[in-house]
JSON list of C-alpha atoms in Angstrom, two decimals:
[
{"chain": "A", "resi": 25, "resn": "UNK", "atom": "CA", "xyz": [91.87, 88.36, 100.84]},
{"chain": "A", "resi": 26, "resn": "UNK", "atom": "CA", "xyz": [93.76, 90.29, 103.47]},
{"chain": "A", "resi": 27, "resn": "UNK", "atom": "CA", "xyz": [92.98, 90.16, 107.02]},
{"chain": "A", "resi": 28, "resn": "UNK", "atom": "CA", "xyz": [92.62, 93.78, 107.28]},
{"chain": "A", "resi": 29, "resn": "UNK", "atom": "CA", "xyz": [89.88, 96.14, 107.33]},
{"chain": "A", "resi": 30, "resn": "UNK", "atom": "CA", "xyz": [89.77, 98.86, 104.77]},
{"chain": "A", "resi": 31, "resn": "UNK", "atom": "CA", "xyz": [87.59, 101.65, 103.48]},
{"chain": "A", "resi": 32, "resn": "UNK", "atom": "CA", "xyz": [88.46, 103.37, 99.75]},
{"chain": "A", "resi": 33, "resn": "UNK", "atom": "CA", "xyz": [87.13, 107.34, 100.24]},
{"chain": "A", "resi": 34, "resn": "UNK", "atom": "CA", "xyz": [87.98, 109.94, 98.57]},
{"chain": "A", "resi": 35, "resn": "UNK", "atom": "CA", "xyz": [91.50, 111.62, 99.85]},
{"chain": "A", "resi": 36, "resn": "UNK", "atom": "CA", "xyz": [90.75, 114.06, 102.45]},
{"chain": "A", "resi": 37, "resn": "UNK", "atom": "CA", "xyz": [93.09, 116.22, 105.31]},
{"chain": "A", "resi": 38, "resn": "UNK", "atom": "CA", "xyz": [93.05, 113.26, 107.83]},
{"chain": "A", "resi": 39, "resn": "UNK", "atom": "CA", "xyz": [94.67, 111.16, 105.67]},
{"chain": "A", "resi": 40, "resn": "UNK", "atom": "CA", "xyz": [98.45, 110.55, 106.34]},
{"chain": "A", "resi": 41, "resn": "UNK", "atom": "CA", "xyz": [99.85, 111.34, 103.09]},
{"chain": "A", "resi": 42, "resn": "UNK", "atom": "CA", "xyz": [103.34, 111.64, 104.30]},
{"chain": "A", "resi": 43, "resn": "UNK", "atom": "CA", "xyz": [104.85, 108.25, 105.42]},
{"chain": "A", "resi": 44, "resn": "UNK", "atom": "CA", "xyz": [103.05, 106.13, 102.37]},
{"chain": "A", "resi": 45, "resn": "UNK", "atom": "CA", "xyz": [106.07, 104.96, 100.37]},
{"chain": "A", "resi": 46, "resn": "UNK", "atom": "CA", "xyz": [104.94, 102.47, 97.56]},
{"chain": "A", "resi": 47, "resn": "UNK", "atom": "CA", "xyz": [109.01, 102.07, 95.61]},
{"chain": "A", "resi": 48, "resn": "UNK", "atom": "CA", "xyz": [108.06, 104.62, 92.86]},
{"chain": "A", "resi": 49, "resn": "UNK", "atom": "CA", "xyz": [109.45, 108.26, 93.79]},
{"chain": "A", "resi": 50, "resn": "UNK", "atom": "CA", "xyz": [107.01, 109.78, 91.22]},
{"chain": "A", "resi": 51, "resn": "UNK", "atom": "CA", "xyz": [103.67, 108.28, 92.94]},
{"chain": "A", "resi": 52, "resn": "UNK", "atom": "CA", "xyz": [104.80, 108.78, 96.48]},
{"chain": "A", "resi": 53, "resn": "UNK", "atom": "CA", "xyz": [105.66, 112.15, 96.04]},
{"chain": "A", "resi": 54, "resn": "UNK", "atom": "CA", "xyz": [102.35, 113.05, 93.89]},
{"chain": "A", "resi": 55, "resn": "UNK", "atom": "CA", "xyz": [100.21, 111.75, 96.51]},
{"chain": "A", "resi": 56, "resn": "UNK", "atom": "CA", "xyz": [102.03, 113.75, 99.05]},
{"chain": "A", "resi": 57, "resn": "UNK", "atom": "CA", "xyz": [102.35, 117.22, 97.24]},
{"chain": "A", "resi": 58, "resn": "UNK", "atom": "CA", "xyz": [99.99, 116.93, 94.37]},
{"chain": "A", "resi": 59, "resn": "UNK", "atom": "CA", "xyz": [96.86, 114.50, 94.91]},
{"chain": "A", "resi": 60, "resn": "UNK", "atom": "CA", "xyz": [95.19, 117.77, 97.42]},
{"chain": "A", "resi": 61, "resn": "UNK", "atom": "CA", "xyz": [95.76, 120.28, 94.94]},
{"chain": "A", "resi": 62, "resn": "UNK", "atom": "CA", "xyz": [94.62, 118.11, 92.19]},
{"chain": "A", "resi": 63, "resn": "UNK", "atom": "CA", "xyz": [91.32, 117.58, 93.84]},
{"chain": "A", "resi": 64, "resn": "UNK", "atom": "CA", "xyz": [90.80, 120.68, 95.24]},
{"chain": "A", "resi": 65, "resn": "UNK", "atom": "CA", "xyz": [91.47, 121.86, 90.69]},
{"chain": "A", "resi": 66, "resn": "UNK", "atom": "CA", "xyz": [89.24, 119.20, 89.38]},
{"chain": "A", "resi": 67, "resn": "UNK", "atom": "CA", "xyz": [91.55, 117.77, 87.86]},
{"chain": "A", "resi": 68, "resn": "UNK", "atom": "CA", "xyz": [91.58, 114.78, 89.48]},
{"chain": "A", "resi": 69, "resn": "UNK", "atom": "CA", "xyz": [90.14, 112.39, 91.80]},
{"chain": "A", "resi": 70, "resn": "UNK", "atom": "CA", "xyz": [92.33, 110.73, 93.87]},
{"chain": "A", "resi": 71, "resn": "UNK", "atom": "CA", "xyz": [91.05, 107.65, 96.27]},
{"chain": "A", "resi": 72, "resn": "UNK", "atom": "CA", "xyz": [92.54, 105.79, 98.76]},
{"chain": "A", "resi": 73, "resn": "UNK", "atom": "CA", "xyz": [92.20, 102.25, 100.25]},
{"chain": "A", "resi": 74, "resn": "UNK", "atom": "CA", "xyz": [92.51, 103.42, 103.70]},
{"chain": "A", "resi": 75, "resn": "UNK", "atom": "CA", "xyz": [93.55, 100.64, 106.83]},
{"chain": "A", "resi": 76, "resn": "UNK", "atom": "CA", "xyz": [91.39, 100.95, 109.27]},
{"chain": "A", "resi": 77, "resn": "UNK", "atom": "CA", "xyz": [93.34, 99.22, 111.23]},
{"chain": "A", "resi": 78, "resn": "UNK", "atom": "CA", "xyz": [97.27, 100.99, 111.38]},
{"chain": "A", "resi": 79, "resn": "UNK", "atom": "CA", "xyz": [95.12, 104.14, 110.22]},
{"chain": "A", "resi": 80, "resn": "UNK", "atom": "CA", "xyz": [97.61, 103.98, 106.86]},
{"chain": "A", "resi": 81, "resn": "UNK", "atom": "CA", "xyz": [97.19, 104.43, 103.19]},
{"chain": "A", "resi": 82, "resn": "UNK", "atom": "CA", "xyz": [97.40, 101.12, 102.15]},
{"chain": "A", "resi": 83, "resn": "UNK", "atom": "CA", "xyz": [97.05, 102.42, 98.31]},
{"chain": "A", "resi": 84, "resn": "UNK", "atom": "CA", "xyz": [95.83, 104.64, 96.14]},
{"chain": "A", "resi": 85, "resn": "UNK", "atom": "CA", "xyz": [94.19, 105.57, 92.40]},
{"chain": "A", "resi": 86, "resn": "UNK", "atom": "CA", "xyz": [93.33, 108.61, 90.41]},
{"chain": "A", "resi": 87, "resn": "UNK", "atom": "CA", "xyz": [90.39, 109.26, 88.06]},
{"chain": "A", "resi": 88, "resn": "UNK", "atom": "CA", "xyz": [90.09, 111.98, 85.77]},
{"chain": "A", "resi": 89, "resn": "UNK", "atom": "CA", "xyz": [88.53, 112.46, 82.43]},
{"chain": "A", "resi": 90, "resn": "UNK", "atom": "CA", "xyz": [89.51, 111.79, 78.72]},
{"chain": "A", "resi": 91, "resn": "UNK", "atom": "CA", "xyz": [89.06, 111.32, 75.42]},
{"chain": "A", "resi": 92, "resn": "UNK", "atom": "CA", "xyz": [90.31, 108.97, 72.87]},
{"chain": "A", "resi": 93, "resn": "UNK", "atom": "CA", "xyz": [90.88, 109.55, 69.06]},
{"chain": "A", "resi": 94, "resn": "UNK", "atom": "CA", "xyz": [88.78, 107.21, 67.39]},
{"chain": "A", "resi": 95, "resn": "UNK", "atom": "CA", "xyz": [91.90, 106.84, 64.72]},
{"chain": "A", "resi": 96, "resn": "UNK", "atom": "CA", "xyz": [94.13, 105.18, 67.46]},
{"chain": "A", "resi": 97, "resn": "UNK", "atom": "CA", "xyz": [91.61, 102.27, 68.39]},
{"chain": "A", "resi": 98, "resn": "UNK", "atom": "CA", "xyz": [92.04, 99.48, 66.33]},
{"chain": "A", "resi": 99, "resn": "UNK", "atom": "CA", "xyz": [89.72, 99.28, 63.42]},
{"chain": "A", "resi": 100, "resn": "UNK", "atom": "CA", "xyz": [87.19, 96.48, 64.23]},
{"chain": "A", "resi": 101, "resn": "UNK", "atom": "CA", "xyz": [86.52, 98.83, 67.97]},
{"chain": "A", "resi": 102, "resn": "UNK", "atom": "CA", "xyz": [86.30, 101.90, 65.19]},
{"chain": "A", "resi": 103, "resn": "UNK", "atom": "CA", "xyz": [83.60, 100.24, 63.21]},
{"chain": "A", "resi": 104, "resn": "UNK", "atom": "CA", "xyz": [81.33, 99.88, 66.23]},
{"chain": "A", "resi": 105, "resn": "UNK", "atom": "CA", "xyz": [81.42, 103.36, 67.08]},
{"chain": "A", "resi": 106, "resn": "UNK", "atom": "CA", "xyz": [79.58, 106.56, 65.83]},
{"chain": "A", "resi": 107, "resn": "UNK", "atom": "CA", "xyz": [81.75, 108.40, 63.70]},
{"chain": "A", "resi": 108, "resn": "UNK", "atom": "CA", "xyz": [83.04, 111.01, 66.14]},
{"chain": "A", "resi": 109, "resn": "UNK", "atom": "CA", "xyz": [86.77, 112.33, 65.90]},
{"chain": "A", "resi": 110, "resn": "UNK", "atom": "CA", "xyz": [86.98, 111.62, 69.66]},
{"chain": "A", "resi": 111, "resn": "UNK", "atom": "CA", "xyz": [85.37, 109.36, 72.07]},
{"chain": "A", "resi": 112, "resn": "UNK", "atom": "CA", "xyz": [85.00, 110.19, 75.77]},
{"chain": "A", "resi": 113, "resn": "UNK", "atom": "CA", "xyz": [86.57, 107.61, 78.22]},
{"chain": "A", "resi": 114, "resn": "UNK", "atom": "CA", "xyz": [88.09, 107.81, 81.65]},
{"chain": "A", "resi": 115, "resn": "UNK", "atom": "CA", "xyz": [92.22, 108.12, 82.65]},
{"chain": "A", "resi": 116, "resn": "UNK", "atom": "CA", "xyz": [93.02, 105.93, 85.42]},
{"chain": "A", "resi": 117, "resn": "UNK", "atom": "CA", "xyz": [96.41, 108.58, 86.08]},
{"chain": "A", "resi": 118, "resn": "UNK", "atom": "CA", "xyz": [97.86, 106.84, 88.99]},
{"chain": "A", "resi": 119, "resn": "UNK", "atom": "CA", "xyz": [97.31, 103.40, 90.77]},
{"chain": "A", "resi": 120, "resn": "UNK", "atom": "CA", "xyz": [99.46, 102.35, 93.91]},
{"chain": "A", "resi": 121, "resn": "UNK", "atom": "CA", "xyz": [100.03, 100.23, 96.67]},
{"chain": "A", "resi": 122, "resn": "UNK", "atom": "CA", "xyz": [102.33, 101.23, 99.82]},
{"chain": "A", "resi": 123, "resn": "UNK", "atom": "CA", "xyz": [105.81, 98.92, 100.21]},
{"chain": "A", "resi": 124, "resn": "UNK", "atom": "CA", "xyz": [103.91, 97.60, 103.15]},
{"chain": "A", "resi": 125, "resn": "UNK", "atom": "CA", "xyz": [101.18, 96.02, 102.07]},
{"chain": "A", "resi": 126, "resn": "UNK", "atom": "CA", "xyz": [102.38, 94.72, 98.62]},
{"chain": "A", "resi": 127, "resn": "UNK", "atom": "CA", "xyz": [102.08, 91.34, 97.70]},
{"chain": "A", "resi": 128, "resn": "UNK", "atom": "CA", "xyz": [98.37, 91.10, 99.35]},
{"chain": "A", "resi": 129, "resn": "UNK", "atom": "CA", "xyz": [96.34, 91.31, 96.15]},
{"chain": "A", "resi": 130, "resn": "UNK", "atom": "CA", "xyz": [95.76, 95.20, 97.04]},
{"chain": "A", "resi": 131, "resn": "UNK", "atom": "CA", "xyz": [96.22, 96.59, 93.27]},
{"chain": "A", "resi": 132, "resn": "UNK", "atom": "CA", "xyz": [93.68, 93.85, 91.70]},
{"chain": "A", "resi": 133, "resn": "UNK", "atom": "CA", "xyz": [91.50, 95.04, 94.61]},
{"chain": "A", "resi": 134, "resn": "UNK", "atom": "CA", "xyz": [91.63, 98.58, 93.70]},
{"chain": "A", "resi": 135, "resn": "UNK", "atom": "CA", "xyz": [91.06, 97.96, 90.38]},
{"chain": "A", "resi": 136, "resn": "UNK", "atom": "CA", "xyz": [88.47, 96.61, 90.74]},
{"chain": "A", "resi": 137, "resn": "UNK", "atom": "CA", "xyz": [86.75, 99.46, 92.38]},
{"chain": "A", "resi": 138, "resn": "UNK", "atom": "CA", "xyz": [88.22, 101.68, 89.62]},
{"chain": "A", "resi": 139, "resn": "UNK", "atom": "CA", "xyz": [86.20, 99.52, 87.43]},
{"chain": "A", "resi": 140, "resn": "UNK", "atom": "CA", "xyz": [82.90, 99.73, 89.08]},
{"chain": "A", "resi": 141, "resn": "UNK", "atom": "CA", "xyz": [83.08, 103.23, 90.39]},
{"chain": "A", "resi": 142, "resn": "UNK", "atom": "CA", "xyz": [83.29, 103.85, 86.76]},
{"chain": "A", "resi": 143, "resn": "UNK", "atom": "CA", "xyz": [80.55, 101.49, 85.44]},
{"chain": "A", "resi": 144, "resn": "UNK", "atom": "CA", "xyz": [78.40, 102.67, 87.90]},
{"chain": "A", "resi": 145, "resn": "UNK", "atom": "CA", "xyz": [78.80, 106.38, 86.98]},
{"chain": "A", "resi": 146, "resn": "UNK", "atom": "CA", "xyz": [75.90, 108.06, 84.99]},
{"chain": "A", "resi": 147, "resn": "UNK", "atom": "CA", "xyz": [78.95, 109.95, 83.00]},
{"chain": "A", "resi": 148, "resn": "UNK", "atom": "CA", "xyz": [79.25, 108.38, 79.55]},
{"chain": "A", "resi": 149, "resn": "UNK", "atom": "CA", "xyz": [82.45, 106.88, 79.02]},
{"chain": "A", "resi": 150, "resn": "UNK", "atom": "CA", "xyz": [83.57, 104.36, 76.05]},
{"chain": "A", "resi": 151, "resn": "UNK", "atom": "CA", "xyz": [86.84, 103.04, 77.85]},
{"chain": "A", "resi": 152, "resn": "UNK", "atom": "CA", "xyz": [88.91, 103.19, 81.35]},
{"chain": "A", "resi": 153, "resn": "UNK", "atom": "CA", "xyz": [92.58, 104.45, 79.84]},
{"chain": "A", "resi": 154, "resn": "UNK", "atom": "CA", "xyz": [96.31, 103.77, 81.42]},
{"chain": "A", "resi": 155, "resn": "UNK", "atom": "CA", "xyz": [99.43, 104.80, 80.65]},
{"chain": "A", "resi": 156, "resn": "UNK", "atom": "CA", "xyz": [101.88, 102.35, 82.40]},
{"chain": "A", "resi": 157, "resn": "UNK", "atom": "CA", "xyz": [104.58, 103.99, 84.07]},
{"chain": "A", "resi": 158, "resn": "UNK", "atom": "CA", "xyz": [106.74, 100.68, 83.09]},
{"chain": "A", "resi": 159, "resn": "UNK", "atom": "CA", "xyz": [106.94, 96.70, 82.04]},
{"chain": "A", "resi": 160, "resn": "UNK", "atom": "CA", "xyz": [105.61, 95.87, 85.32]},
{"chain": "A", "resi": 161, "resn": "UNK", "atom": "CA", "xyz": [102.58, 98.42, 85.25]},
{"chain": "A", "resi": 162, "resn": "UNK", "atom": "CA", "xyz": [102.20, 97.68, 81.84]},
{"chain": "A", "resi": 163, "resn": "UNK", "atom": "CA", "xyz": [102.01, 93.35, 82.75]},
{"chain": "A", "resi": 164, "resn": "UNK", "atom": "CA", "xyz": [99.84, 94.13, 85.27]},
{"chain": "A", "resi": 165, "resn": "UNK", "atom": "CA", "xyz": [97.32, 95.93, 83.24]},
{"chain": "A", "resi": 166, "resn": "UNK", "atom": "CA", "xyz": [96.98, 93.31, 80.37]},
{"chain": "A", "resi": 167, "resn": "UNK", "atom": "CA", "xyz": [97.13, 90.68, 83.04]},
{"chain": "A", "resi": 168, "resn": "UNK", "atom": "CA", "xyz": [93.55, 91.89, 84.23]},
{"chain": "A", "resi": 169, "resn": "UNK", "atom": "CA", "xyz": [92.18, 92.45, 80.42]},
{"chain": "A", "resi": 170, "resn": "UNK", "atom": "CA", "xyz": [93.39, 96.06, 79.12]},
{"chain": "A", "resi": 171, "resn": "UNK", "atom": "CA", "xyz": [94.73, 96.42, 75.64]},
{"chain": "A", "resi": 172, "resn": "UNK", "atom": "CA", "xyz": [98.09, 98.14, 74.60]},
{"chain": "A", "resi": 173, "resn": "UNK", "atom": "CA", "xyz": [96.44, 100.99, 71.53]},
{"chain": "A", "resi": 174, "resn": "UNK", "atom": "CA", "xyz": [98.21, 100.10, 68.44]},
{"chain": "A", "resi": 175, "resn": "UNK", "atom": "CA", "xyz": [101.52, 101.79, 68.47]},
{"chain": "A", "resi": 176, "resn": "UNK", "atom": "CA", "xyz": [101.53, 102.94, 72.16]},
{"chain": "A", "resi": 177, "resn": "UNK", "atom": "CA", "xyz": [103.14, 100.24, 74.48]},
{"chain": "A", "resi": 178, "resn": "UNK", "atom": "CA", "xyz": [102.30, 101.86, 77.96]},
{"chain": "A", "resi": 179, "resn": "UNK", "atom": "CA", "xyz": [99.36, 103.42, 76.77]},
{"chain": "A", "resi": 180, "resn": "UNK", "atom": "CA", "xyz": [96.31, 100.76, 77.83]},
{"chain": "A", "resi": 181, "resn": "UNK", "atom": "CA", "xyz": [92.85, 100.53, 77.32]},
{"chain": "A", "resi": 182, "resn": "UNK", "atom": "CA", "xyz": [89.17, 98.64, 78.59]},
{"chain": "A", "resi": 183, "resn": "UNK", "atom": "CA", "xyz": [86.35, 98.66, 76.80]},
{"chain": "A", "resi": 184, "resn": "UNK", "atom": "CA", "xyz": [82.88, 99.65, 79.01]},
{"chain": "A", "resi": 185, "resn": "UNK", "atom": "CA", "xyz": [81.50, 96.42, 77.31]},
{"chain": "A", "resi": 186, "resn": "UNK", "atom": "CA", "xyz": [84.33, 94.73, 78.75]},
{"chain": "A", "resi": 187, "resn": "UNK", "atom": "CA", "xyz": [83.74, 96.28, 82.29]},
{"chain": "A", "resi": 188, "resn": "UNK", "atom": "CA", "xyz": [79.81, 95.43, 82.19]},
{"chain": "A", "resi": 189, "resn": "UNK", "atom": "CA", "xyz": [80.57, 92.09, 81.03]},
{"chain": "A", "resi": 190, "resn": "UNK", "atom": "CA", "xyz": [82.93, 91.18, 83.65]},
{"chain": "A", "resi": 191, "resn": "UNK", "atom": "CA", "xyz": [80.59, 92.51, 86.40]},
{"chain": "A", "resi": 192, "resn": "UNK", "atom": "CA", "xyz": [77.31, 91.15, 84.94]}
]
């Protein structure tokens, strides 16, 4: 694990927003212009892993809420749930890790918090749900577990099960 200290909190004004660069234009510039208004909507809840020691965003993730239609799971998941058009589960939107502190083991470690803040809700949810931004995303996702849904290739799920399994 890194030598560093960090905190993950919930995005807030003191955080410097501005100078995080993590090599995607997209997520840089969401968590600089959108992540405050997104929060501030509901819409979604961003997070950072914050450095206590440079005072930096070392990373960050976004949680909102979702559903899935039961018709795009595969069918043996389909035949263990009720028989609801659509399931509820939760959209990881965004996950990243500034330029400078890639390499460290900082996205599995964020993940991992993903995936417990989530278990630990008292908000039903049946799955945590990505959509890869590309191949790499995509690898990293199925490296820790998640499942392309038949017929999307950057659209990824977990299973809850899964989740409580892995933490039990």
């Amino acid at each position: 694990m890194p030598a560093f200290a960090y905190t993950i909190e919930l995005l807030n004004s003191g955080h410097n927003r501005v100078d995080f660069r993590c090599g995607t234009e997209v997520l840089d510039r969401y968590l600089r212009e959108q992540a405050g208004q997104d929060l501030r909507r509901y819409v979604a809840t961003p997070f950072v892993l914050h450095d206590l020691d440079t005072n930096q965003i070392a990373g960050y993730y976004t949680l909102a809420a979702t559903s899935i239609q039961v018709e795009d799971l595969p069918e043996a998941l389909r035949a263990r749930l009720p028989r609801y058009p659509l399931v509820p589960a939760t959209l990881l939107g965004r996950l990243a890790v500034d330029e400078r502190f890639q390499g460290q083991g900082l996205g599995a470690f964020l993940l991992v918090d993903v995936l417990w803040r989530i278990l630990m809700s008292e908000i039903a949810t049946m799955a945590v749900v990505v959509d890869a931004k590309n191949e790499q995303a995509r690898a990293f996702y199925e490296y820790h577990g998640f499942t392309m849904f038949p017929g999307q290739p950057q659209r990824l799920y977990l299973p809850m099960a899964t989740i409580a399994r892995q933490f039990s």
